[in-house]
Amino acid sequence: MFRPLRSALIVCAALAAASCGGGRERPQTDLAASRITTIGVNSYLWRATLDTLSFMPLLQTDSNGGVVVTDWYVNPQTPTERMKVTVSILDQDLRADALRVAALREVNQGGQWVGAPVAAATTQKLEDVILTRARDLRRASSAIN
């Protein structure tokens, strides 16, 4: 009756003893800090994106897919204009090409929101702010460790 349990315990003990390697320590792996994460994308870019867009209401966040979508945001200083931003983090490495920012802009014309062009400098500036923040977070993390 206890024979299968006893056999299983013996096999487990044998595997555990074999995995010890005779007292040798396991080699340490040198993982880049950007890859040590429980999310699917670079954790510094993720945190920097959330920090940078914290003034806007968030509509959707997917840390595994690396997507942050804001809801429409109206700047109180320009109430006839609103913006919506989508940030995609494309890689686990902290690189400029691992980040893509897209923005939509609408202006209020006679009570109707109408699509309007977004200056290329707007999305480029957002990317720069996010990347700078991510680098700052990485430097701060390295200084602590």
JSON list of C-alpha atoms in Angstrom, two decimals:
[
{"chain": "A", "resi": 1, "resn": "MET", "atom": "CA", "xyz": [0.00, 0.00, 0.00]},
{"chain": "A", "resi": 2, "resn": "PHE", "atom": "CA", "xyz": [2.83, 2.40, 0.84]},
{"chain": "A", "resi": 3, "resn": "ARG", "atom": "CA", "xyz": [5.20, 0.98, -1.77]},
{"chain": "A", "resi": 4, "resn": "PRO", "atom": "CA", "xyz": [4.42, 3.65, -4.51]},
{"chain": "A", "resi": 5, "resn": "LEU", "atom": "CA", "xyz": [4.90, 6.46, -2.00]},
{"chain": "A", "resi": 6, "resn": "ARG", "atom": "CA", "xyz": [8.15, 4.97, -0.75]},
{"chain": "A", "resi": 7, "resn": "SER", "atom": "CA", "xyz": [9.42, 4.52, -4.32]},
{"chain": "A", "resi": 8, "resn": "ALA", "atom": "CA", "xyz": [8.52, 8.10, -5.16]},
{"chain": "A", "resi": 9, "resn": "LEU", "atom": "CA", "xyz": [10.39, 9.36, -2.08]},
{"chain": "A", "resi": 10, "resn": "ILE", "atom": "CA", "xyz": [13.47, 7.34, -2.99]},
{"chain": "A", "resi": 11, "resn": "VAL", "atom": "CA", "xyz": [13.44, 8.72, -6.56]},
{"chain": "A", "resi": 12, "resn": "CYS", "atom": "CA", "xyz": [13.03, 12.30, -5.25]},
{"chain": "A", "resi": 13, "resn": "ALA", "atom": "CA", "xyz": [15.89, 11.83, -2.78]},
{"chain": "A", "resi": 14, "resn": "ALA", "atom": "CA", "xyz": [18.12, 10.40, -5.51]},
{"chain": "A", "resi": 15, "resn": "LEU", "atom": "CA", "xyz": [17.34, 13.31, -7.85]},
{"chain": "A", "resi": 16, "resn": "ALA", "atom": "CA", "xyz": [17.96, 15.84, -5.10]},
{"chain": "A", "resi": 17, "resn": "ALA", "atom": "CA", "xyz": [21.32, 14.26, -4.26]},
{"chain": "A", "resi": 18, "resn": "ALA", "atom": "CA", "xyz": [22.31, 14.17, -7.94]},
{"chain": "A", "resi": 19, "resn": "SER", "atom": "CA", "xyz": [21.40, 17.82, -8.43]},
{"chain": "A", "resi": 20, "resn": "CYS", "atom": "CA", "xyz": [23.65, 18.91, -5.57]},
{"chain": "A", "resi": 21, "resn": "GLY", "atom": "CA", "xyz": [26.69, 18.26, -7.72]},
{"chain": "A", "resi": 22, "resn": "GLY", "atom": "CA", "xyz": [28.85, 17.00, -4.88]},
{"chain": "A", "resi": 23, "resn": "GLY", "atom": "CA", "xyz": [28.76, 20.25, -2.95]},
{"chain": "A", "resi": 24, "resn": "ARG", "atom": "CA", "xyz": [29.80, 22.45, -5.89]},
{"chain": "A", "resi": 25, "resn": "GLU", "atom": "CA", "xyz": [28.04, 25.78, -6.06]},
{"chain": "A", "resi": 26, "resn": "ARG", "atom": "CA", "xyz": [25.88, 26.55, -9.02]},
{"chain": "A", "resi": 27, "resn": "PRO", "atom": "CA", "xyz": [27.41, 29.07, -11.41]},
{"chain": "A", "resi": 28, "resn": "GLN", "atom": "CA", "xyz": [25.98, 32.54, -10.97]},
{"chain": "A", "resi": 29, "resn": "THR", "atom": "CA", "xyz": [24.26, 33.96, -14.00]},
{"chain": "A", "resi": 30, "resn": "ASP", "atom": "CA", "xyz": [24.73, 37.57, -14.83]},
{"chain": "A", "resi": 31, "resn": "LEU", "atom": "CA", "xyz": [21.31, 38.77, -15.87]},
{"chain": "A", "resi": 32, "resn": "ALA", "atom": "CA", "xyz": [20.91, 42.37, -16.89]},
{"chain": "A", "resi": 33, "resn": "ALA", "atom": "CA", "xyz": [18.69, 44.22, -14.45]},
{"chain": "A", "resi": 34, "resn": "SER", "atom": "CA", "xyz": [16.33, 45.13, -17.27]},
{"chain": "A", "resi": 35, "resn": "ARG", "atom": "CA", "xyz": [15.44, 41.46, -17.76]},
{"chain": "A", "resi": 36, "resn": "ILE", "atom": "CA", "xyz": [14.69, 40.68, -14.11]},
{"chain": "A", "resi": 37, "resn": "THR", "atom": "CA", "xyz": [11.00, 41.36, -14.15]},
{"chain": "A", "resi": 38, "resn": "THR", "atom": "CA", "xyz": [7.68, 39.70, -13.56]},
{"chain": "A", "resi": 39, "resn": "ILE", "atom": "CA", "xyz": [6.17, 41.56, -16.50]},
{"chain": "A", "resi": 40, "resn": "GLY", "atom": "CA", "xyz": [6.69, 40.80, -20.16]},
{"chain": "A", "resi": 41, "resn": "VAL", "atom": "CA", "xyz": [8.54, 43.99, -21.05]},
{"chain": "A", "resi": 42, "resn": "ASN", "atom": "CA", "xyz": [11.37, 46.16, -19.79]},
{"chain": "A", "resi": 43, "resn": "SER", "atom": "CA", "xyz": [10.43, 47.16, -16.26]},
{"chain": "A", "resi": 44, "resn": "TYR", "atom": "CA", "xyz": [12.19, 50.55, -16.45]},
{"chain": "A", "resi": 45, "resn": "LEU", "atom": "CA", "xyz": [10.33, 51.52, -19.62]},
{"chain": "A", "resi": 46, "resn": "TRP", "atom": "CA", "xyz": [7.07, 50.30, -18.09]},
{"chain": "A", "resi": 47, "resn": "ARG", "atom": "CA", "xyz": [7.50, 52.29, -14.88]},
{"chain": "A", "resi": 48, "resn": "ALA", "atom": "CA", "xyz": [8.71, 55.36, -16.81]},
{"chain": "A", "resi": 49, "resn": "THR", "atom": "CA", "xyz": [5.67, 55.19, -19.08]},
{"chain": "A", "resi": 50, "resn": "LEU", "atom": "CA", "xyz": [3.28, 55.03, -16.14]},
{"chain": "A", "resi": 51, "resn": "ASP", "atom": "CA", "xyz": [5.13, 57.88, -14.39]},
{"chain": "A", "resi": 52, "resn": "THR", "atom": "CA", "xyz": [5.16, 60.06, -17.50]},
{"chain": "A", "resi": 53, "resn": "LEU", "atom": "CA", "xyz": [1.48, 59.54, -18.28]},
{"chain": "A", "resi": 54, "resn": "SER", "atom": "CA", "xyz": [0.31, 59.73, -14.67]},
{"chain": "A", "resi": 55, "resn": "PHE", "atom": "CA", "xyz": [-1.46, 63.05, -15.31]},
{"chain": "A", "resi": 56, "resn": "MET", "atom": "CA", "xyz": [-3.73, 61.40, -17.89]},
{"chain": "A", "resi": 57, "resn": "PRO", "atom": "CA", "xyz": [-6.56, 58.95, -17.09]},
{"chain": "A", "resi": 58, "resn": "LEU", "atom": "CA", "xyz": [-5.55, 55.41, -18.04]},
{"chain": "A", "resi": 59, "resn": "LEU", "atom": "CA", "xyz": [-7.96, 53.42, -20.14]},
{"chain": "A", "resi": 60, "resn": "GLN", "atom": "CA", "xyz": [-6.00, 50.18, -20.56]},
{"chain": "A", "resi": 61, "resn": "THR", "atom": "CA", "xyz": [-2.72, 48.74, -19.29]},
{"chain": "A", "resi": 62, "resn": "ASP", "atom": "CA", "xyz": [-1.20, 45.42, -20.25]},
{"chain": "A", "resi": 63, "resn": "SER", "atom": "CA", "xyz": [2.15, 44.78, -18.60]},
{"chain": "A", "resi": 64, "resn": "ASN", "atom": "CA", "xyz": [2.67, 41.48, -20.39]},
{"chain": "A", "resi": 65, "resn": "GLY", "atom": "CA", "xyz": [2.01, 42.95, -23.82]},
{"chain": "A", "resi": 66, "resn": "GLY", "atom": "CA", "xyz": [3.62, 46.27, -22.96]},
{"chain": "A", "resi": 67, "resn": "VAL", "atom": "CA", "xyz": [0.71, 48.52, -23.90]},
{"chain": "A", "resi": 68, "resn": "VAL", "atom": "CA", "xyz": [-0.60, 51.60, -22.11]},
{"chain": "A", "resi": 69, "resn": "VAL", "atom": "CA", "xyz": [-3.61, 53.42, -23.53]},
{"chain": "A", "resi": 70, "resn": "THR", "atom": "CA", "xyz": [-4.86, 56.64, -21.99]},
{"chain": "A", "resi": 71, "resn": "ASP", "atom": "CA", "xyz": [-8.34, 58.00, -22.15]},
{"chain": "A", "resi": 72, "resn": "TRP", "atom": "CA", "xyz": [-8.97, 61.42, -23.63]},
{"chain": "A", "resi": 73, "resn": "TYR", "atom": "CA", "xyz": [-7.22, 64.16, -21.66]},
{"chain": "A", "resi": 74, "resn": "VAL", "atom": "CA", "xyz": [-8.25, 67.80, -21.79]},
{"chain": "A", "resi": 75, "resn": "ASN", "atom": "CA", "xyz": [-5.63, 70.27, -20.61]},
{"chain": "A", "resi": 76, "resn": "PRO", "atom": "CA", "xyz": [-7.40, 72.89, -18.46]},
{"chain": "A", "resi": 77, "resn": "GLN", "atom": "CA", "xyz": [-5.36, 75.61, -20.19]},
{"chain": "A", "resi": 78, "resn": "THR", "atom": "CA", "xyz": [-6.65, 74.54, -23.63]},
{"chain": "A", "resi": 79, "resn": "PRO", "atom": "CA", "xyz": [-10.19, 73.20, -23.06]},
{"chain": "A", "resi": 80, "resn": "THR", "atom": "CA", "xyz": [-10.96, 73.06, -26.80]},
{"chain": "A", "resi": 81, "resn": "GLU", "atom": "CA", "xyz": [-8.32, 70.41, -27.42]},
{"chain": "A", "resi": 82, "resn": "ARG", "atom": "CA", "xyz": [-7.93, 66.86, -26.16]},
{"chain": "A", "resi": 83, "resn": "MET", "atom": "CA", "xyz": [-5.31, 64.13, -26.54]},
{"chain": "A", "resi": 84, "resn": "LYS", "atom": "CA", "xyz": [-5.23, 60.35, -26.29]},
{"chain": "A", "resi": 85, "resn": "VAL", "atom": "CA", "xyz": [-1.91, 58.46, -26.13]},
{"chain": "A", "resi": 86, "resn": "THR", "atom": "CA", "xyz": [-0.92, 54.85, -26.77]},
{"chain": "A", "resi": 87, "resn": "VAL", "atom": "CA", "xyz": [2.52, 53.64, -25.71]},
{"chain": "A", "resi": 88, "resn": "SER", "atom": "CA", "xyz": [3.83, 50.28, -26.86]},
{"chain": "A", "resi": 89, "resn": "ILE", "atom": "CA", "xyz": [6.92, 48.74, -25.30]},
{"chain": "A", "resi": 90, "resn": "LEU", "atom": "CA", "xyz": [8.32, 46.33, -27.85]},
{"chain": "A", "resi": 91, "resn": "ASP", "atom": "CA", "xyz": [11.26, 44.67, -26.12]},
{"chain": "A", "resi": 92, "resn": "GLN", "atom": "CA", "xyz": [12.73, 43.65, -22.77]},
{"chain": "A", "resi": 93, "resn": "ASP", "atom": "CA", "xyz": [15.84, 45.75, -23.37]},
{"chain": "A", "resi": 94, "resn": "LEU", "atom": "CA", "xyz": [16.14, 49.42, -22.50]},
{"chain": "A", "resi": 95, "resn": "ARG", "atom": "CA", "xyz": [16.64, 50.81, -25.99]},
{"chain": "A", "resi": 96, "resn": "ALA", "atom": "CA", "xyz": [15.15, 53.73, -27.89]},
{"chain": "A", "resi": 97, "resn": "ASP", "atom": "CA", "xyz": [13.68, 51.46, -30.56]},
{"chain": "A", "resi": 98, "resn": "ALA", "atom": "CA", "xyz": [11.90, 49.41, -27.89]},
{"chain": "A", "resi": 99, "resn": "LEU", "atom": "CA", "xyz": [9.38, 52.20, -27.41]},
{"chain": "A", "resi": 100, "resn": "ARG", "atom": "CA", "xyz": [6.63, 53.48, -29.69]},
{"chain": "A", "resi": 101, "resn": "VAL", "atom": "CA", "xyz": [4.32, 56.37, -28.86]},
{"chain": "A", "resi": 102, "resn": "ALA", "atom": "CA", "xyz": [1.21, 57.20, -30.87]},
{"chain": "A", "resi": 103, "resn": "ALA", "atom": "CA", "xyz": [-1.12, 60.09, -30.15]},
{"chain": "A", "resi": 104, "resn": "LEU", "atom": "CA", "xyz": [-4.54, 61.21, -31.27]},
{"chain": "A", "resi": 105, "resn": "ARG", "atom": "CA", "xyz": [-5.64, 64.82, -31.07]},
{"chain": "A", "resi": 106, "resn": "GLU", "atom": "CA", "xyz": [-9.08, 66.33, -31.40]},
{"chain": "A", "resi": 107, "resn": "VAL", "atom": "CA", "xyz": [-10.27, 69.92, -31.31]},
{"chain": "A", "resi": 108, "resn": "ASN", "atom": "CA", "xyz": [-13.73, 71.09, -30.32]},
{"chain": "A", "resi": 109, "resn": "GLN", "atom": "CA", "xyz": [-15.44, 72.89, -33.17]},
{"chain": "A", "resi": 110, "resn": "GLY", "atom": "CA", "xyz": [-18.96, 74.05, -32.40]},
{"chain": "A", "resi": 111, "resn": "GLY", "atom": "CA", "xyz": [-19.51, 71.38, -29.73]},
{"chain": "A", "resi": 112, "resn": "GLN", "atom": "CA", "xyz": [-18.16, 68.54, -31.91]},
{"chain": "A", "resi": 113, "resn": "TRP", "atom": "CA", "xyz": [-14.80, 66.86, -31.38]},
{"chain": "A", "resi": 114, "resn": "VAL", "atom": "CA", "xyz": [-13.00, 66.75, -34.72]},
{"chain": "A", "resi": 115, "resn": "GLY", "atom": "CA", "xyz": [-9.79, 64.90, -35.48]},
{"chain": "A", "resi": 116, "resn": "ALA", "atom": "CA", "xyz": [-6.74, 67.11, -35.86]},
{"chain": "A", "resi": 117, "resn": "PRO", "atom": "CA", "xyz": [-3.12, 66.41, -36.77]},
{"chain": "A", "resi": 118, "resn": "VAL", "atom": "CA", "xyz": [-0.57, 65.74, -34.06]},
{"chain": "A", "resi": 119, "resn": "ALA", "atom": "CA", "xyz": [2.78, 67.39, -34.46]},
{"chain": "A", "resi": 120, "resn": "ALA", "atom": "CA", "xyz": [5.53, 64.78, -34.89]},
{"chain": "A", "resi": 121, "resn": "ALA", "atom": "CA", "xyz": [7.50, 66.64, -32.22]},
{"chain": "A", "resi": 122, "resn": "THR", "atom": "CA", "xyz": [4.77, 65.82, -29.68]},
{"chain": "A", "resi": 123, "resn": "THR", "atom": "CA", "xyz": [5.20, 62.05, -29.87]},
{"chain": "A", "resi": 124, "resn": "GLN", "atom": "CA", "xyz": [8.98, 62.40, -30.15]},
{"chain": "A", "resi": 125, "resn": "LYS", "atom": "CA", "xyz": [9.04, 64.54, -27.00]},
{"chain": "A", "resi": 126, "resn": "LEU", "atom": "CA", "xyz": [6.94, 61.96, -25.12]},
{"chain": "A", "resi": 127, "resn": "GLU", "atom": "CA", "xyz": [9.31, 59.19, -26.21]},
{"chain": "A", "resi": 128, "resn": "ASP", "atom": "CA", "xyz": [12.30, 61.25, -25.05]},
{"chain": "A", "resi": 129, "resn": "VAL", "atom": "CA", "xyz": [10.71, 61.95, -21.66]},
{"chain": "A", "resi": 130, "resn": "ILE", "atom": "CA", "xyz": [9.88, 58.26, -21.13]},
{"chain": "A", "resi": 131, "resn": "LEU", "atom": "CA", "xyz": [13.36, 57.11, -22.19]},
{"chain": "A", "resi": 132, "resn": "THR", "atom": "CA", "xyz": [15.06, 59.69, -19.96]},
{"chain": "A", "resi": 133, "resn": "ARG", "atom": "CA", "xyz": [12.91, 58.64, -17.01]},
{"chain": "A", "resi": 134, "resn": "ALA", "atom": "CA", "xyz": [13.66, 54.95, -17.68]},
{"chain": "A", "resi": 135, "resn": "ARG", "atom": "CA", "xyz": [17.40, 55.64, -17.75]},
{"chain": "A", "resi": 136, "resn": "ASP", "atom": "CA", "xyz": [17.12, 57.60, -14.50]},
{"chain": "A", "resi": 137, "resn": "LEU", "atom": "CA", "xyz": [15.27, 54.68, -12.88]},
{"chain": "A", "resi": 138, "resn": "ARG", "atom": "CA", "xyz": [17.95, 52.26, -14.06]},
{"chain": "A", "resi": 139, "resn": "ARG", "atom": "CA", "xyz": [20.76, 54.48, -12.74]},
{"chain": "A", "resi": 140, "resn": "ALA", "atom": "CA", "xyz": [18.98, 54.83, -9.39]},
{"chain": "A", "resi": 141, "resn": "SER", "atom": "CA", "xyz": [18.51, 51.06, -9.22]},
{"chain": "A", "resi": 142, "resn": "SER", "atom": "CA", "xyz": [22.20, 50.44, -10.02]},
{"chain": "A", "resi": 143, "resn": "ALA", "atom": "CA", "xyz": [23.28, 52.92, -7.35]},
{"chain": "A", "resi": 144, "resn": "ILE", "atom": "CA", "xyz": [21.28, 51.07, -4.71]},
{"chain": "A", "resi": 145, "resn": "ASN", "atom": "CA", "xyz": [22.70, 47.66, -5.64]}
]
